[in-house]
Amino acid sequence: MINYDHVDLDAGAMFFSNALRERICPCCSIGLLAFEHELPTQPLKPGHVQLRWLTAEICPSCGWWHFRQDSEVSLPNYPGKVSRATWWELTHALQSEIDLGETTLPIETLQRHLVKRWEDRTLLSAQQAEDLVASLLQEHHGGQVVRLSANANSADGGIDLYLVAEGGAIRRAVQVKRRITSKAESVKEVRNFVGAMVLERVDHGVFVTTASNFTRVAQAMTAKAAGAKHKLQLDLVDGDRLLEMLRKSNGEKPALLPPQVKPDQEWRDARGQIISGHDLFNGDIREWAGTALRRP
C-alpha cells in the first residue's frame, strides 16, 4: 500500500491547486465526487462568523479526497446579508491499490481494501481468501478457528477450517472456495463438502464461495442435507452475503475520518442522495456515483 501524508493547504502546498480548481483527482486525473454536510447553526449577529458547511470531494477510483470547511460570514455593513468563505482545507492522498500478492498483508488492511473494491476478491490467493473467511466467521460466530493445513493449496479432504468453542468442541466445519470469475458456484463442491461432513461426523457446516451466488441445484442441497439420515445443517455463503458480513464487520470498527466528520453524519451528493460519514470515507462510494467505474 502506498500512503501519502496529508497536506494542509494553509501551509503553502501548491501541488494540488490546479487539480482542485478543475475538481479532478491529482492521482487518477478523473472527476471528483462532491458531498456536503450542513452543520447546525444559530442566527448570526452582524460582523460574526460561524462554521456552516463541510465539503468533501472524493476520487471514486483511488479514494483520494479533498476536505473543506466553509463558514458563513455576516457582513457588518450590509444587514441581513451573509457570504460564504472557505475557512480551512485539507487534502489527503491514499492510493487504494495494494499488492494482493503480498503474503504478509495484514487482514485489517485486506478487509479495508475489499470493502471498497469488492471486485478485487478475484485477485485473492487461496490463503488470503481463507484468512478473510476465517476472520469474518470468527467475528460473526465467536470461538476459535482451527486450520487443517498451513498451506491453503494443499489437499484438505473437503474441509478447510473448523470453528471451535472455547472448550474445544467443534461447532462448525468450513470450506472456502476462491473463484476468479463471477460464475455461480456449482453443486459439485457442495456435495463433496457434505460428504466430508458425514465422514468427519460434523453435523453443522458452512460452505463459503467468493462467487456471486450458488446455482439452484447447489442451493437445494441445504434442504437435502437437513432431510438426510444424518440431519446435517448446511449454511451456504456466497460472495454477496460475504460482502454483507465484511461491511458489517468494518462498520463496527473505528472509521478513519477527517476532522469534524462523525460516523453518523448525513452527507448529500449533487443529486440529493444521502450517505453516512462512515460510508463516505470508508465504504465504496461508487455505489453513489452513478458511473461505469465498477468492473464486473
CSV table of C-alpha atoms in Angstrom, one decimal:
chain,number,residue,atom,x,y,z
A,1,MET,CA,0.0,0.0,0.0
A,2,ILE,CA,1.3,3.4,-0.9
A,3,ASN,CA,0.4,6.1,1.6
A,4,TYR,CA,0.9,9.9,1.3
A,5,ASP,CA,0.7,12.1,4.3
A,6,HIS,CA,-1.9,14.8,4.4
A,7,VAL,CA,-1.2,18.2,3.0
A,8,ASP,CA,-2.6,21.3,4.8
A,9,LEU,CA,-3.3,23.8,2.1
A,10,ASP,CA,-2.8,26.7,4.6
A,11,ALA,CA,0.8,25.6,4.9
A,12,GLY,CA,1.5,26.8,1.4
A,13,ALA,CA,1.5,23.5,-0.5
A,14,MET,CA,0.7,24.3,-4.2
A,15,PHE,CA,1.0,20.9,-5.8
A,16,PHE,CA,-2.8,20.2,-5.8
A,17,SER,CA,-4.0,23.7,-6.6
A,18,ASN,CA,-4.7,23.1,-10.3
A,19,ALA,CA,-6.3,19.8,-9.7
A,20,LEU,CA,-8.6,21.2,-7.1
A,21,ARG,CA,-9.6,24.1,-9.3
A,22,GLU,CA,-10.6,21.6,-12.0
A,23,ARG,CA,-12.2,19.2,-9.5
A,24,ILE,CA,-10.1,16.3,-10.7
A,25,CYS,CA,-8.1,13.7,-8.9
A,26,PRO,CA,-4.3,14.6,-9.0
A,27,CYS,CA,-3.6,10.8,-8.8
A,28,CYS,CA,-6.0,9.5,-11.4
A,29,SER,CA,-7.0,12.6,-13.5
A,30,ILE,CA,-10.7,11.8,-13.3
A,31,GLY,CA,-13.6,13.8,-11.9
A,32,LEU,CA,-14.1,14.0,-8.1
A,33,LEU,CA,-17.4,13.3,-6.5
A,34,ALA,CA,-18.7,16.1,-4.2
A,35,PHE,CA,-20.6,15.6,-1.0
A,36,GLU,CA,-21.8,18.2,1.5
A,37,HIS,CA,-22.8,18.2,5.2
A,38,GLU,CA,-24.6,21.2,6.7
A,39,LEU,CA,-23.9,21.9,10.3
A,40,PRO,CA,-26.5,23.2,12.8
A,41,THR,CA,-26.2,27.0,13.2
A,42,GLN,CA,-27.5,29.9,15.2
A,43,PRO,CA,-28.8,33.3,13.8
A,44,LEU,CA,-25.7,35.5,13.1
A,45,LYS,CA,-25.1,38.9,14.5
A,46,PRO,CA,-23.6,41.5,12.1
A,47,GLY,CA,-19.8,41.0,11.7
A,48,HIS,CA,-19.8,37.5,13.2
A,49,VAL,CA,-18.7,34.2,11.6
A,50,GLN,CA,-19.8,30.6,12.2
A,51,LEU,CA,-18.9,27.2,10.7
A,52,ARG,CA,-21.7,26.2,8.4
A,53,TRP,CA,-20.7,23.6,5.8
A,54,LEU,CA,-18.4,20.7,5.4
A,55,THR,CA,-17.5,19.7,1.9
A,56,ALA,CA,-15.7,16.5,0.7
A,57,GLU,CA,-14.6,15.8,-2.9
A,58,ILE,CA,-13.5,12.2,-3.3
A,59,CYS,CA,-12.0,10.2,-6.2
A,60,PRO,CA,-14.2,7.2,-6.9
A,61,SER,CA,-11.2,5.3,-8.2
A,62,CYS,CA,-8.3,5.6,-5.8
A,63,GLY,CA,-10.0,7.2,-2.7
A,64,TRP,CA,-8.0,10.5,-2.7
A,65,TRP,CA,-10.0,13.2,-1.1
A,66,HIS,CA,-10.1,17.0,-0.5
A,67,PHE,CA,-11.9,18.2,2.6
A,68,ARG,CA,-13.1,21.8,3.1
A,69,GLN,CA,-14.7,23.7,6.0
A,70,ASP,CA,-16.8,26.7,4.9
A,71,SER,CA,-18.1,29.4,7.1
A,72,GLU,CA,-21.0,31.8,6.9
A,73,VAL,CA,-20.0,35.4,7.4
A,74,SER,CA,-22.5,38.2,8.3
A,75,LEU,CA,-21.5,41.4,6.5
A,76,PRO,CA,-21.3,44.2,9.1
A,77,ASN,CA,-22.1,47.0,6.5
A,78,TYR,CA,-25.0,45.1,4.9
A,79,PRO,CA,-27.6,44.0,7.4
A,80,GLY,CA,-29.2,40.7,6.7
A,81,LYS,CA,-26.6,39.7,4.1
A,82,VAL,CA,-24.1,36.9,4.5
A,83,SER,CA,-21.3,35.4,2.5
A,84,ARG,CA,-19.7,32.0,2.3
A,85,ALA,CA,-15.9,31.7,2.8
A,86,THR,CA,-13.6,28.8,2.9
A,87,TRP,CA,-12.1,28.6,6.4
A,88,TRP,CA,-9.8,25.6,6.2
A,89,GLU,CA,-8.8,23.0,3.7
A,90,LEU,CA,-7.1,19.6,3.9
A,91,THR,CA,-6.1,17.2,1.2
A,92,HIS,CA,-5.3,13.5,1.8
A,93,ALA,CA,-3.9,11.0,-0.7
A,94,LEU,CA,-4.5,7.4,-0.1
A,95,GLN,CA,-3.8,5.1,-3.0
A,96,SER,CA,-6.2,2.2,-2.6
A,97,GLU,CA,-4.2,-0.1,-4.8
A,98,ILE,CA,-2.5,-2.7,-2.6
A,99,ASP,CA,-0.3,-5.6,-3.5
A,100,LEU,CA,-2.6,-8.6,-3.1
A,101,GLY,CA,0.3,-10.9,-3.8
A,102,GLU,CA,1.9,-9.7,-0.5
A,103,THR,CA,1.8,-12.7,1.8
A,104,THR,CA,2.3,-10.6,5.0
A,105,LEU,CA,-0.6,-8.3,4.2
A,106,PRO,CA,-2.5,-7.6,7.5
A,107,ILE,CA,-6.1,-8.9,7.5
A,108,GLU,CA,-7.3,-5.5,8.6
A,109,THR,CA,-5.8,-3.9,5.5
A,110,LEU,CA,-7.2,-6.6,3.3
A,111,GLN,CA,-10.7,-6.1,4.7
A,112,ARG,CA,-10.5,-2.3,4.4
A,113,HIS,CA,-9.5,-2.7,0.8
A,114,LEU,CA,-12.1,-5.2,-0.2
A,115,VAL,CA,-15.0,-3.3,1.4
A,116,LYS,CA,-14.1,-0.6,-1.1
A,117,ARG,CA,-13.1,-2.8,-4.1
A,118,TRP,CA,-15.0,-6.0,-3.7
A,119,GLU,CA,-14.3,-7.0,-7.3
A,120,ASP,CA,-10.7,-7.5,-6.3
A,121,ARG,CA,-11.7,-10.7,-4.5
A,122,THR,CA,-11.0,-12.5,-7.8
A,123,LEU,CA,-7.3,-11.5,-7.3
A,124,LEU,CA,-7.0,-13.1,-3.8
A,125,SER,CA,-4.8,-16.1,-3.3
A,126,ALA,CA,-6.3,-19.2,-1.8
A,127,GLN,CA,-4.6,-18.4,1.5
A,128,GLN,CA,-5.9,-14.8,1.6
A,129,ALA,CA,-9.5,-16.0,0.8
A,130,GLU,CA,-9.2,-18.5,3.7
A,131,ASP,CA,-7.8,-15.8,6.0
A,132,LEU,CA,-10.6,-13.4,5.1
A,133,VAL,CA,-13.3,-16.0,5.7
A,134,ALA,CA,-11.7,-17.2,9.0
A,135,SER,CA,-11.6,-13.6,10.3
A,136,LEU,CA,-15.3,-12.9,9.4
A,137,LEU,CA,-16.7,-16.1,10.7
A,138,GLN,CA,-14.8,-15.8,13.9
A,139,GLU,CA,-16.2,-12.3,14.4
A,140,HIS,CA,-19.7,-13.5,13.5
A,141,HIS,CA,-19.9,-16.7,15.5
A,142,GLY,CA,-17.1,-16.3,18.1
A,143,GLY,CA,-14.9,-19.1,19.3
A,144,GLN,CA,-11.6,-20.0,17.6
A,145,VAL,CA,-10.5,-21.0,14.1
A,146,VAL,CA,-8.5,-24.2,13.6
A,147,ARG,CA,-6.9,-24.7,10.3
A,148,LEU,CA,-6.4,-28.2,8.9
A,149,SER,CA,-3.4,-27.2,6.9
A,150,ALA,CA,-0.8,-24.4,6.9
A,151,ASN,CA,-1.0,-24.3,3.1
A,152,ALA,CA,-4.4,-23.4,1.7
A,153,ASN,CA,-3.4,-25.0,-1.6
A,154,SER,CA,-2.8,-28.5,-0.1
A,155,ALA,CA,-5.4,-31.3,-0.1
A,156,ASP,CA,-7.8,-30.8,2.7
A,157,GLY,CA,-10.3,-33.7,2.3
A,158,GLY,CA,-13.2,-31.2,1.7
A,159,ILE,CA,-12.8,-29.2,4.9
A,160,ASP,CA,-10.5,-26.2,5.3
A,161,LEU,CA,-11.3,-24.9,8.8
A,162,TYR,CA,-13.1,-25.7,12.0
A,163,LEU,CA,-14.9,-23.2,14.2
A,164,VAL,CA,-14.2,-24.5,17.7
A,165,ALA,CA,-15.9,-23.5,21.0
A,166,GLU,CA,-13.8,-22.3,24.0
A,167,GLY,CA,-13.9,-25.8,25.5
A,168,GLY,CA,-12.5,-27.4,22.3
A,169,ALA,CA,-15.7,-28.8,20.9
A,170,ILE,CA,-16.2,-28.5,17.1
A,171,ARG,CA,-19.1,-26.2,16.3
A,172,ARG,CA,-18.8,-25.9,12.5
A,173,ALA,CA,-16.8,-27.3,9.6
A,174,VAL,CA,-15.9,-24.7,7.0
A,175,GLN,CA,-15.0,-25.0,3.3
A,176,VAL,CA,-13.7,-21.9,1.4
A,177,LYS,CA,-13.7,-21.7,-2.4
A,178,ARG,CA,-11.9,-18.8,-4.1
A,179,ARG,CA,-13.2,-18.1,-7.6
A,180,ILE,CA,-11.6,-15.9,-10.2
A,181,THR,CA,-14.8,-15.4,-12.1
A,182,SER,CA,-18.3,-14.3,-11.1
A,183,LYS,CA,-19.9,-17.6,-12.3
A,184,ALA,CA,-22.3,-19.3,-9.9
A,185,GLU,CA,-20.9,-21.9,-7.6
A,186,SER,CA,-21.9,-25.4,-8.8
A,187,VAL,CA,-23.3,-28.2,-6.7
A,188,LYS,CA,-20.2,-30.5,-7.2
A,189,GLU,CA,-18.1,-28.9,-4.5
A,190,VAL,CA,-21.0,-28.5,-2.1
A,191,ARG,CA,-21.8,-32.3,-2.4
A,192,ASN,CA,-18.1,-33.0,-1.7
A,193,PHE,CA,-18.3,-30.9,1.4
A,194,VAL,CA,-21.4,-32.6,2.7
A,195,GLY,CA,-19.7,-35.9,2.2
A,196,ALA,CA,-16.7,-34.7,4.2
A,197,MET,CA,-19.0,-33.6,7.0
A,198,VAL,CA,-20.5,-37.1,7.1
A,199,LEU,CA,-17.1,-38.8,7.2
A,200,GLU,CA,-15.8,-36.5,9.9
A,201,ARG,CA,-19.1,-36.7,11.9
A,202,VAL,CA,-19.7,-32.9,11.9
A,203,ASP,CA,-23.4,-32.0,11.8
A,204,HIS,CA,-23.0,-28.3,11.1
A,205,GLY,CA,-21.1,-26.9,8.1
A,206,VAL,CA,-20.5,-23.6,6.3
A,207,PHE,CA,-19.6,-23.6,2.7
A,208,VAL,CA,-18.2,-20.2,1.5
A,209,THR,CA,-17.6,-19.1,-2.0
A,210,THR,CA,-16.3,-15.8,-3.4
A,211,ALA,CA,-18.6,-16.4,-6.5
A,212,SER,CA,-21.6,-14.1,-6.6
A,213,ASN,CA,-24.1,-16.8,-5.9
A,214,PHE,CA,-24.9,-20.6,-6.0
A,215,THR,CA,-26.7,-22.5,-8.7
A,216,ARG,CA,-30.3,-23.5,-7.9
A,217,VAL,CA,-29.1,-27.2,-7.6
A,218,ALA,CA,-26.5,-26.2,-5.1
A,219,GLN,CA,-29.0,-24.1,-3.1
A,220,ALA,CA,-31.2,-27.1,-2.9
A,221,MET,CA,-28.5,-29.0,-1.0
A,222,THR,CA,-29.4,-27.2,2.2
A,223,ALA,CA,-32.8,-28.8,2.3
A,224,LYS,CA,-31.5,-32.2,1.2
A,225,ALA,CA,-28.8,-32.2,3.9
A,226,ALA,CA,-31.4,-31.3,6.6
A,227,GLY,CA,-33.7,-34.1,5.5
A,228,ALA,CA,-31.0,-36.7,5.1
A,229,LYS,CA,-30.4,-39.6,7.6
A,230,HIS,CA,-27.6,-37.6,9.4
A,231,LYS,CA,-29.7,-34.4,9.7
A,232,LEU,CA,-26.9,-32.0,8.6
A,233,GLN,CA,-27.2,-28.3,9.0
A,234,LEU,CA,-25.6,-26.6,5.9
A,235,ASP,CA,-25.1,-22.9,5.5
A,236,LEU,CA,-24.2,-21.5,2.1
A,237,VAL,CA,-22.4,-18.2,2.0
A,238,ASP,CA,-21.9,-16.6,-1.5
A,239,GLY,CA,-20.0,-13.6,-2.5
A,240,ASP,CA,-22.9,-11.2,-1.9
A,241,ARG,CA,-23.5,-12.5,1.6
A,242,LEU,CA,-19.8,-12.4,2.3
A,243,LEU,CA,-19.7,-8.7,1.3
A,244,GLU,CA,-22.6,-8.0,3.7
A,245,MET,CA,-20.6,-9.7,6.5
A,246,LEU,CA,-17.5,-7.7,5.5
A,247,ARG,CA,-19.4,-4.4,5.6
A,248,LYS,CA,-21.0,-5.2,9.0
A,249,SER,CA,-17.6,-6.1,10.4
A,250,ASN,CA,-15.9,-2.9,9.2
A,251,GLY,CA,-19.0,-0.8,10.1
A,252,GLU,CA,-18.4,-1.8,13.7
A,253,LYS,CA,-14.8,-0.7,13.7
A,254,PRO,CA,-13.4,2.8,14.2
A,255,ALA,CA,-13.6,4.8,11.0
A,256,LEU,CA,-10.7,6.8,9.5
A,257,LEU,CA,-12.4,10.3,9.3
A,258,PRO,CA,-11.2,13.8,8.7
A,259,PRO,CA,-11.7,16.5,11.4
A,260,GLN,CA,-15.3,17.5,12.2
A,261,VAL,CA,-16.7,14.4,10.5
A,262,LYS,CA,-18.8,12.0,12.6
A,263,PRO,CA,-19.7,8.4,11.5
A,264,ASP,CA,-23.5,9.1,11.7
A,265,GLN,CA,-23.5,12.4,9.9
A,266,GLU,CA,-25.7,12.8,6.8
A,267,TRP,CA,-23.8,13.9,3.7
A,268,ARG,CA,-25.6,14.7,0.4
A,269,ASP,CA,-24.3,14.5,-3.1
A,270,ALA,CA,-25.3,16.7,-6.0
A,271,ARG,CA,-28.4,14.7,-6.7
A,272,GLY,CA,-29.6,14.8,-3.0
A,273,GLN,CA,-28.6,11.2,-2.2
A,274,ILE,CA,-27.7,10.7,1.5
A,275,ILE,CA,-24.7,8.8,2.7
A,276,SER,CA,-23.3,8.5,6.2
A,277,GLY,CA,-19.9,9.9,7.2
A,278,HIS,CA,-18.6,6.4,7.9
A,279,ASP,CA,-19.5,5.1,4.5
A,280,LEU,CA,-18.4,8.2,2.7
A,281,PHE,CA,-14.7,7.8,3.8
A,282,ASN,CA,-14.6,4.0,4.5
A,283,GLY,CA,-17.0,2.4,2.0
A,284,ASP,CA,-17.3,2.1,-1.8
A,285,ILE,CA,-18.7,5.4,-2.9
A,286,ARG,CA,-19.0,4.2,-6.5
A,287,GLU,CA,-22.4,2.9,-5.4
A,288,TRP,CA,-23.5,6.6,-5.2
A,289,ALA,CA,-21.5,7.7,-8.2
A,290,GLY,CA,-23.8,6.5,-11.0
A,291,THR,CA,-20.8,5.8,-13.1
A,292,ALA,CA,-19.5,2.8,-15.0
A,293,LEU,CA,-16.3,2.6,-12.9
A,294,ARG,CA,-17.3,-0.7,-11.3
A,295,ARG,CA,-15.6,-3.7,-13.0
A,296,PRO,CA,-17.6,-7.0,-13.5
